[in-house]
Coordinates of C-alpha atoms and ligand atoms in Angstrom, one line a residue:
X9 CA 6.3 4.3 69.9
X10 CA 3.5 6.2 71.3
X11 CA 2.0 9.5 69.7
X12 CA 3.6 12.4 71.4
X13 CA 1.7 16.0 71.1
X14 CA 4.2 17.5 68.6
X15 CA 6.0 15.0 67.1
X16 CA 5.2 13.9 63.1
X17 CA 8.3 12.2 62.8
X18 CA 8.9 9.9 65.7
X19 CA 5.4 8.4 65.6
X20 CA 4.3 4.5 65.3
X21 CA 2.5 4.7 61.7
X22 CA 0.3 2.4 59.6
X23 CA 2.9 0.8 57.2
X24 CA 2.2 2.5 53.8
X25 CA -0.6 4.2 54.5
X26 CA 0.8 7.5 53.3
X27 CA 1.9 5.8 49.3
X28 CA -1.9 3.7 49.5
X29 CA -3.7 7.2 50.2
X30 CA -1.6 8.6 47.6
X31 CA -2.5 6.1 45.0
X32 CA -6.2 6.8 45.7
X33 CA -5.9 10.4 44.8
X34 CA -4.1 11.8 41.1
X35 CA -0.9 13.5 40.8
X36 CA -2.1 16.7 41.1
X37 CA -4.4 15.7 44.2
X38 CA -1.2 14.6 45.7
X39 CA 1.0 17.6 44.9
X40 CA -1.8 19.7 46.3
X41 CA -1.3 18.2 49.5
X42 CA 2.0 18.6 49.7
X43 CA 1.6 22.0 48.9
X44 CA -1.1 22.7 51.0
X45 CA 0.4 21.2 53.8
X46 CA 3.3 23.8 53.8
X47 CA 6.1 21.3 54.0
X48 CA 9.3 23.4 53.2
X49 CA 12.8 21.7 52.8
X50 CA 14.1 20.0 55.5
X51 CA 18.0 20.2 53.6
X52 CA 18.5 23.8 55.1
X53 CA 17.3 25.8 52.2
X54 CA 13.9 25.5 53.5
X55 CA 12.4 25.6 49.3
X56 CA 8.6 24.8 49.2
X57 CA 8.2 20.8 49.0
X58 CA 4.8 21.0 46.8
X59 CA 6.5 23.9 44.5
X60 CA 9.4 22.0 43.6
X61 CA 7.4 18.7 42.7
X62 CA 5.1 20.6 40.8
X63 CA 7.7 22.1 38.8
X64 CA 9.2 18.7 38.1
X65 CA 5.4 17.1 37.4
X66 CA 5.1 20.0 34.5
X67 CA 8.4 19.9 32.8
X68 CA 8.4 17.3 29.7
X69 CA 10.7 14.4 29.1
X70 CA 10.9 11.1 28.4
X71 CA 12.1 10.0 32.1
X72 CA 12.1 11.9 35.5
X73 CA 14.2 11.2 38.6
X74 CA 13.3 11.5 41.9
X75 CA 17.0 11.7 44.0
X76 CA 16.7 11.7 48.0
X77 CA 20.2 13.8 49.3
X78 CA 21.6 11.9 52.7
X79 CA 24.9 13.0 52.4
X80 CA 24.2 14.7 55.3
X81 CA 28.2 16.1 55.5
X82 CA 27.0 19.5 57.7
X83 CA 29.7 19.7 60.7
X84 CA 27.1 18.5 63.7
X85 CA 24.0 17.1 61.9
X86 CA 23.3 13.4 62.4
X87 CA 19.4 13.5 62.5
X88 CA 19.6 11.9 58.7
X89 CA 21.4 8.7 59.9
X90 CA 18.3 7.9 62.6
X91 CA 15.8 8.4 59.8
X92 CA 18.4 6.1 57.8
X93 CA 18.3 3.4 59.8
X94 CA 15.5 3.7 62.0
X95 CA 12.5 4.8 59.1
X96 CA 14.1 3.2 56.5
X97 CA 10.9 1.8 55.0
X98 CA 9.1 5.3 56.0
X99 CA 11.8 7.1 53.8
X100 CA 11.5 4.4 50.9
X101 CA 7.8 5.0 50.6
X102 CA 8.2 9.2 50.8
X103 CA 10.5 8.8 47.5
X104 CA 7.7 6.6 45.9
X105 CA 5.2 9.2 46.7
X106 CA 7.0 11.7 45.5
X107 CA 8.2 9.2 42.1
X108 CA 4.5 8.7 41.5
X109 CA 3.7 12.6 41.9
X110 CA 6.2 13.6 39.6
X111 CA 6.0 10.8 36.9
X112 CA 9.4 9.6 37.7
X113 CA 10.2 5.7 37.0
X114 CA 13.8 5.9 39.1
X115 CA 14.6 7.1 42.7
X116 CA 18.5 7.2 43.3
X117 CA 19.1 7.5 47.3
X118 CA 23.0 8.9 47.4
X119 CA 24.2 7.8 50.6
X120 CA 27.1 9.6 52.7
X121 CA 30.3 7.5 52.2
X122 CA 31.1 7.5 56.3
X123 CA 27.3 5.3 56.0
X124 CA 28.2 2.8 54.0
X125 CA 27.6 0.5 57.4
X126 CA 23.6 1.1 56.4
X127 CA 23.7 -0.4 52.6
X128 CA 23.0 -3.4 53.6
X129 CA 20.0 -2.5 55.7
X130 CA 18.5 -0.6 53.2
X131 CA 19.3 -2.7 50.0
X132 CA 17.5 -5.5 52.4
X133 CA 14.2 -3.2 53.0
X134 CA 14.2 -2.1 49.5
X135 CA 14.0 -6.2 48.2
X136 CA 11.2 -6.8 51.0
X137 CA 9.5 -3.7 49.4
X138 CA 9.9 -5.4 45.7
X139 CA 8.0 -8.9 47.4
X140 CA 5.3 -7.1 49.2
X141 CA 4.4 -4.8 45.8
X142 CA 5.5 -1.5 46.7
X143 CA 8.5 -1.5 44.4
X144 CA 8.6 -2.7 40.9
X145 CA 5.9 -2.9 38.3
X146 CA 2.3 -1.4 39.0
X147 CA 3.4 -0.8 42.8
X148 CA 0.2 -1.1 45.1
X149 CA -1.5 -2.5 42.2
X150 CA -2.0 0.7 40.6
X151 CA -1.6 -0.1 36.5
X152 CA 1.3 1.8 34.8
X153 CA 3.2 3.3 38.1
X154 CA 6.4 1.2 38.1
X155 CA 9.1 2.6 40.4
X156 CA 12.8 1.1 41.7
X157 CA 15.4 2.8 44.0
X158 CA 19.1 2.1 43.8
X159 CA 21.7 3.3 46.6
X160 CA 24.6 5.4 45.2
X161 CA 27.6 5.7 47.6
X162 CA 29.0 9.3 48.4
X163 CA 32.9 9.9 48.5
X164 CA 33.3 12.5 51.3
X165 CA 33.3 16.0 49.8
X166 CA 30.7 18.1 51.9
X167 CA 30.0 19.8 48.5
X168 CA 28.4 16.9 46.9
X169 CA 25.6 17.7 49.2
X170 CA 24.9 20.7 47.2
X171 CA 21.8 19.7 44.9
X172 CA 23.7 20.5 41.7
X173 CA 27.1 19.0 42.6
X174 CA 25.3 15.8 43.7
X175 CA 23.7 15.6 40.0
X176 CA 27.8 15.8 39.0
X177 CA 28.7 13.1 41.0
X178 CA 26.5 10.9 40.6
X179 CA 27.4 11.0 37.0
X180 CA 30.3 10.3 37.3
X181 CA 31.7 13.5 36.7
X182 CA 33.9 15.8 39.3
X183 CA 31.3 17.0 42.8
X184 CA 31.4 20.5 41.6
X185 CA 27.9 23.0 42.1
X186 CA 26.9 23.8 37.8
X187 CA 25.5 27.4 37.2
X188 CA 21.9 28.1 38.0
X189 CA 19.5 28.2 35.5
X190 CA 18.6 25.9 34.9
X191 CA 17.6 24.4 37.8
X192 CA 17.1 20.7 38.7
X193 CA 13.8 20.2 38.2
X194 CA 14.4 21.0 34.6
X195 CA 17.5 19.7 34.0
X196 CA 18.8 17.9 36.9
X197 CA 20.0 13.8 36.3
X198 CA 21.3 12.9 32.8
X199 CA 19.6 16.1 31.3
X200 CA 15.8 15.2 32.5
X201 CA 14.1 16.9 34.9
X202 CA 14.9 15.7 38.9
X203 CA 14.0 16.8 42.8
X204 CA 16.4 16.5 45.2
X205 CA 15.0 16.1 48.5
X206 CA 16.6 15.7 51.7
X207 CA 16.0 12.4 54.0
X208 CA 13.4 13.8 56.2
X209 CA 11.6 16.3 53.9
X210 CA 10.9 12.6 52.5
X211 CA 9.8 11.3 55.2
X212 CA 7.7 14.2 56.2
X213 CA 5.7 13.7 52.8
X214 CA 4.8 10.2 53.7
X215 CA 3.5 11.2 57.3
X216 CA 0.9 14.5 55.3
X217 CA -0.1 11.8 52.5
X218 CA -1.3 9.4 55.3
X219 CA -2.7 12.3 57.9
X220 CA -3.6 15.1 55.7
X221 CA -2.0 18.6 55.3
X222 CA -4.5 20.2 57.8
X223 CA -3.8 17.7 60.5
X224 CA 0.4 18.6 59.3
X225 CA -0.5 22.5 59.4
X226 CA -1.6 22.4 63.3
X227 CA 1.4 22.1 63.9
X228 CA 4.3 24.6 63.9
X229 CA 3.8 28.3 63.5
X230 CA 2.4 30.8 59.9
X231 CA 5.2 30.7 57.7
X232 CA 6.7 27.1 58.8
X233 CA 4.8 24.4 59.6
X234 CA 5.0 20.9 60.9
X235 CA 7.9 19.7 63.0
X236 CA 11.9 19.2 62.2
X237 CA 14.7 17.1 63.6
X238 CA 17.4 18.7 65.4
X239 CA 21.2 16.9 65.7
X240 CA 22.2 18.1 69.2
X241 CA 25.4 18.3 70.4
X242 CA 28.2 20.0 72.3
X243 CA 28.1 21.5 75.8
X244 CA 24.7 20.3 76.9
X245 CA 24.1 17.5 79.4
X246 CA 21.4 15.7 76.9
X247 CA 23.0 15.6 73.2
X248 CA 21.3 13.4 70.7
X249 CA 18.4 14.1 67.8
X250 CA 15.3 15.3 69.0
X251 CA 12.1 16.0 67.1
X252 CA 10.5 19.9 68.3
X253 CA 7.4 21.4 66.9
X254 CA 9.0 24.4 63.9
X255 CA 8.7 27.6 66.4
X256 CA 10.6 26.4 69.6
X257 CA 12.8 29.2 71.0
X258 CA 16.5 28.6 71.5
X259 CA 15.9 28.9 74.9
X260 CA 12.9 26.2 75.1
X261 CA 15.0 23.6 73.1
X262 CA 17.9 24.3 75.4
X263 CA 15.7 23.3 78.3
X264 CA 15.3 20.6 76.9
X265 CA 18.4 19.1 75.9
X266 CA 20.0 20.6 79.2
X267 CA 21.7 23.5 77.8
X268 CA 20.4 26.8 79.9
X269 CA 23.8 27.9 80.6
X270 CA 25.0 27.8 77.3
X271 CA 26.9 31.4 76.0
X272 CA 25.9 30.5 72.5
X273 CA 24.4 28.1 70.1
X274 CA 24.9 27.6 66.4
X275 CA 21.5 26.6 65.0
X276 CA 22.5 26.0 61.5
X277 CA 25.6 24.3 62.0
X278 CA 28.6 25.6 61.0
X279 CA 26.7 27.2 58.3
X280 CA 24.8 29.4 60.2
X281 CA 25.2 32.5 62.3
X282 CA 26.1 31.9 66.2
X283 CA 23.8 33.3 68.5
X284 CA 24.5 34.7 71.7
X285 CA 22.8 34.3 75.2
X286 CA 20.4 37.5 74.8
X287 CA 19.2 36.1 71.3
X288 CA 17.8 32.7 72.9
X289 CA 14.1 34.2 72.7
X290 CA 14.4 34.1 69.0
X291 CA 12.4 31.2 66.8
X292 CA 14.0 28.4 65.5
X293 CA 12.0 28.8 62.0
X294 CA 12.8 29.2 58.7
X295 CA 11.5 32.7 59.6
X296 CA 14.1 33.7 62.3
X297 CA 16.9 31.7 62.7
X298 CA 16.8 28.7 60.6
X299 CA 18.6 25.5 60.0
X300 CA 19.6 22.3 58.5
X301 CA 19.3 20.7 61.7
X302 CA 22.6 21.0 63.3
X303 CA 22.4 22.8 66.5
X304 CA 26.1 23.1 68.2
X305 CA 25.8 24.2 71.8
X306 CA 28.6 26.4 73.6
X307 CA 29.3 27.0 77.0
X308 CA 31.1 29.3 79.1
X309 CA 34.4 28.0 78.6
X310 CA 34.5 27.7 74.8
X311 CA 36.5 30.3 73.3
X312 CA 34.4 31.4 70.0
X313 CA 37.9 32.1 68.4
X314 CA 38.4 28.4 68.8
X315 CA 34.9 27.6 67.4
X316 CA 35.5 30.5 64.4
X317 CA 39.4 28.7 63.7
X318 CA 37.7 25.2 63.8
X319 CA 34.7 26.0 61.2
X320 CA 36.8 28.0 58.7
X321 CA 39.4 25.1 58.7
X322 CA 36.5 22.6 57.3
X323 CA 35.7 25.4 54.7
X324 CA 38.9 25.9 53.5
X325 CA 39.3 22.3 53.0
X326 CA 36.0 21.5 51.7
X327 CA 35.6 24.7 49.2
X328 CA 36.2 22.8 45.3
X329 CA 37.7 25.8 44.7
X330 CA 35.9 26.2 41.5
X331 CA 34.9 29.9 42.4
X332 CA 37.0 32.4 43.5
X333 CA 35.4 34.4 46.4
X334 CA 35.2 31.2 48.4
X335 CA 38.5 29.6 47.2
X336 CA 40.1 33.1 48.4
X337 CA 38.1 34.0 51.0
X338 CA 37.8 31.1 53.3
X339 CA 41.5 31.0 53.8
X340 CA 41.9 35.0 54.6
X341 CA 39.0 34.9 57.1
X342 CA 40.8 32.2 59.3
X343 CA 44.2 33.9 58.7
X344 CA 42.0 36.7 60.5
X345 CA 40.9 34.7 63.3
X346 CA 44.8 33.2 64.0
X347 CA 46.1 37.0 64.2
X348 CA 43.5 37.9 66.2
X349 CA 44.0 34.9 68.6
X350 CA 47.8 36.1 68.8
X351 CA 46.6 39.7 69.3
X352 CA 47.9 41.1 65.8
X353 CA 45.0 42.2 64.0
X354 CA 44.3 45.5 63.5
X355 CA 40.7 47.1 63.2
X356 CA 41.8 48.2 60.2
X357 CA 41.9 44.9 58.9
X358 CA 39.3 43.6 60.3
X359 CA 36.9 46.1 58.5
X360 CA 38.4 44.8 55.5
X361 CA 38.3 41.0 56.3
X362 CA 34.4 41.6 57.6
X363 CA 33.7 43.6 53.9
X364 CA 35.4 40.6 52.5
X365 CA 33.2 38.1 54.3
X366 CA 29.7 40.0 53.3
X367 CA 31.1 40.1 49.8
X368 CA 31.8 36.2 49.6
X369 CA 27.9 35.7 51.0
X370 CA 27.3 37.9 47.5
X371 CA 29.4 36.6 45.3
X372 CA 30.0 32.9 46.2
X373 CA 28.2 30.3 43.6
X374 CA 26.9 27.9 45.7
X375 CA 25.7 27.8 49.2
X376 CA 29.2 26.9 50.7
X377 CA 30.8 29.9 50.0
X378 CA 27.6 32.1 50.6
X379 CA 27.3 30.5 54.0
X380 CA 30.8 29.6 55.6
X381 CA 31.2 33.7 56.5
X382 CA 28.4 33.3 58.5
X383 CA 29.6 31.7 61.7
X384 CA 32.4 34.0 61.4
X385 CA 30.6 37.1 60.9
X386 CA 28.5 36.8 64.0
X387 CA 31.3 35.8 66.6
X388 CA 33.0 39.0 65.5
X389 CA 29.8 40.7 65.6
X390 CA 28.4 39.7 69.1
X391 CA 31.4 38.6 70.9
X392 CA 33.3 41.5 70.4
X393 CA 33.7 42.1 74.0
X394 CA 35.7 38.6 74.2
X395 CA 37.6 39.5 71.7
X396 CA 38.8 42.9 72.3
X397 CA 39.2 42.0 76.0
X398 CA 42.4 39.3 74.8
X399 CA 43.3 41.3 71.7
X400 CA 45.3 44.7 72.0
X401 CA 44.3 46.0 68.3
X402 CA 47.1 48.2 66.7
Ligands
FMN10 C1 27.6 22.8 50.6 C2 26.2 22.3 50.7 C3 26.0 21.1 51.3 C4 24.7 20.6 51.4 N1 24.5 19.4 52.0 C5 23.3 18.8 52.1 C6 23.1 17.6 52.7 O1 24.0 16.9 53.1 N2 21.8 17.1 52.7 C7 20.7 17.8 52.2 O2 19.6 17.4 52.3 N3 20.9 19.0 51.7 C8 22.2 19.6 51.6 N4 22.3 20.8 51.0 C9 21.2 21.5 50.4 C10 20.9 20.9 49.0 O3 21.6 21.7 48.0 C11 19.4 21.0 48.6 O4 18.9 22.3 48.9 C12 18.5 20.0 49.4 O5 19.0 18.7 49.3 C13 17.1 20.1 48.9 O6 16.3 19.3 49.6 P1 15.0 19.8 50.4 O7 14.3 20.7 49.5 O8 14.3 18.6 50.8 O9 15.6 20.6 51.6 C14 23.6 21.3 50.9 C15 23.8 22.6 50.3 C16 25.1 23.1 50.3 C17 25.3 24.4 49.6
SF4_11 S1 31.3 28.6 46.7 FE1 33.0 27.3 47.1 S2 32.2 25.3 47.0 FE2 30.7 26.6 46.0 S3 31.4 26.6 43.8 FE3 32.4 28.3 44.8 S4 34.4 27.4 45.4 FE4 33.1 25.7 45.0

């Protein structure tokens, strides 16, 4: 594939040329670059890359362990599957660069259970990776760096994408987020010190070890640099995963997947707030409006009492239930939404369910419950005109 101005990802690169450029420079030269590059988290949270792995370099322990997160479970994200399947050796050789960074001997890849279909593939790529050298014992021919990566399947539970609840289940135990400190990088896999990364932030890492962080930093904008995927889909003619320069308004990427009539978008999934039509000049950027990926696109004819009803039913079934402003919550914000679909909610109530909402973003423990009022939040918030107009509030 040819180079295309703004594009990091979906580029044709030298083979390994990001992991041999790392093995020229030290750990801390390679961490450096990372750092200096900008690259922030391409998992939603948007955490500095260079920061975490520098964390994980400085904490002491017998064994370190680098885990790459494609459970990719977010309602409308798909852009993981592509790098899956597509960049599967790119993706391989981000983890090693970020295994020999770190000091880790183990990389664990924990692959959404729906993917299963792409073990194969990448057990396949990760034995052609042990014969050409750049898996196994002194990998690249650099003395003492030995690195492997094993595959560990997902079950299902969108929570087990949660960094901490991932480290649960991949020890067997129950998916459920653990209290924060400490953190990962301290004591993340078996008790030793671990980064989880997302798919792409992995990938992204190869591509600024092979080109440099100041070739990375021209593009995007201050505060987030480089470019991200995007899963498109719903009401636009063009759905698919496309790769945009951080900094694209919503209006620009809807030109460009054939969305300009859209009434709304949801740029972070069903995790994120739902912006209306006079919002489109805002940034997508960890800045403005920022996002996993996901971007769900809503026309006229959507009802955004329908999109509210649908999203809270996946958090009310995916909450673990462990904590209780999200195990409560969820279900009394879509109670909400059905009475004020049948036109028997009260503005009273609302108030309350809308206090109740902020309170769960406050109070939740992990990211699911702090997030899932979001969506709601904002279609009650800017579509209030729709809603009044069908509901006579008592
Ligand atoms: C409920 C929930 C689900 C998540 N699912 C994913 C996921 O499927 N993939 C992912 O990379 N990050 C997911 N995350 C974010 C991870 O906890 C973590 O921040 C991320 O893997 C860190 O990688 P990054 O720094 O490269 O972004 C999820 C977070 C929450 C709260
Ligand atoms: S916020 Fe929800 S998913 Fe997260 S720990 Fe609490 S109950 Fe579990």
């Amino acid at each position: 594939m040819p180079e295309r101005k703004g594009h990091i990802i979906f580029i044709d690169m030298e083979p390994n040329s990001g992991l041999v450029s790392a093995l020229a420079k030290t750990r801390t030269e390679v961490i450096a670059e990372v750092r200096n590059s900008g690259l922030r988290g391409r998992g939603g949270a948007g955490f500095p890359t260079g920061v975490k792995w520098n964390l994980a370099a400085a904490a002491e322990s017998d064994r370190k362990f680098v885990v790459c997160n494609a459970d990719e479970g977010e309602p409308g994200t798909f852009k993981d599957r592509v790098l899956l399947s597509e960049y599967t050796d790119d993706l391989l050789e981000g983890m090693t660069i970020a295994g020999y960074a770190i000091g880790a001997d183990t990389g664990i890849l924990y692959l959404r259970g729906e993917y299963e279909y792409l073990r194969k593939h990448i057990e396949s790529v990760i034995d052609r990776r042990h014969t050409e050298g750049f898996l196994g014992k002194d990998i690249g021919g650099k003395q003492g760096f030995d690195f492997d990566i094993h595959i560990r399947m997902g079950s299902g539970a969108y929570v087990c994408g949660e960094e901490t609840a991932l480290i649960e289940s991949l020890e067997g135990q129950r998916g459920e987020p653990r209290n924060r400190p400490p953190f990962p990088v301290d004591t993340g896999y078996m008790g030793r010190p671990t980064i989880v990364n997302n798919v792409e932030t992995l990938v992204t890492a190869a591509r600024i070890l092979a080109k440099g962080a100041d070739w990375f930093k021209t593009f995007g904008m201050d505060r987030s640099k480089g470019s991200k995927l995007y899963s498109v889909s719903g009401d636009c003619a063009r759905p698919g995963v496309y790769e945009f320069p951080i900094g694209i308004t919503i209006a620009g990427l809807l030109g460009e997947i054939g969305g300009e009539d859209a009434k709304a978008v949801a740029v972070g999934g069903a995790s994120g707030r739902v912006i209306p039509a006079k919002d489109f000049a805002s940034t997508v950027a960890f800045v403005d409006a920022p996002t996993g990926g996901s971007v769900i696109v809503f026309g006229h004819d959507r009802d955004m009492l329908d999109v509210a009803e649908n999203f809270l039913e996946f958090f009310v079934d995916e909450s673990c239930g462990q904590c209780t402003p999200c195990r409560e919550g969820n279900p009394k914000l879509l109670n909400a939404v059905l009475l004020l679909k049948d036109g028997d909610c009260s503005i009273g109530y609302l108030r309350e369910i809308e206090s109740l909402a902020e309170t769960m973003q406050l109070a939740s423990k992990c990211g699911l419950g702090q997030s899932s009022p979001n969506a709601f939040l904002s279609i009650i918030q800017e579509f209030t005109h729709e809603i009044f107009g069908r509901t006579p509030m008592l």
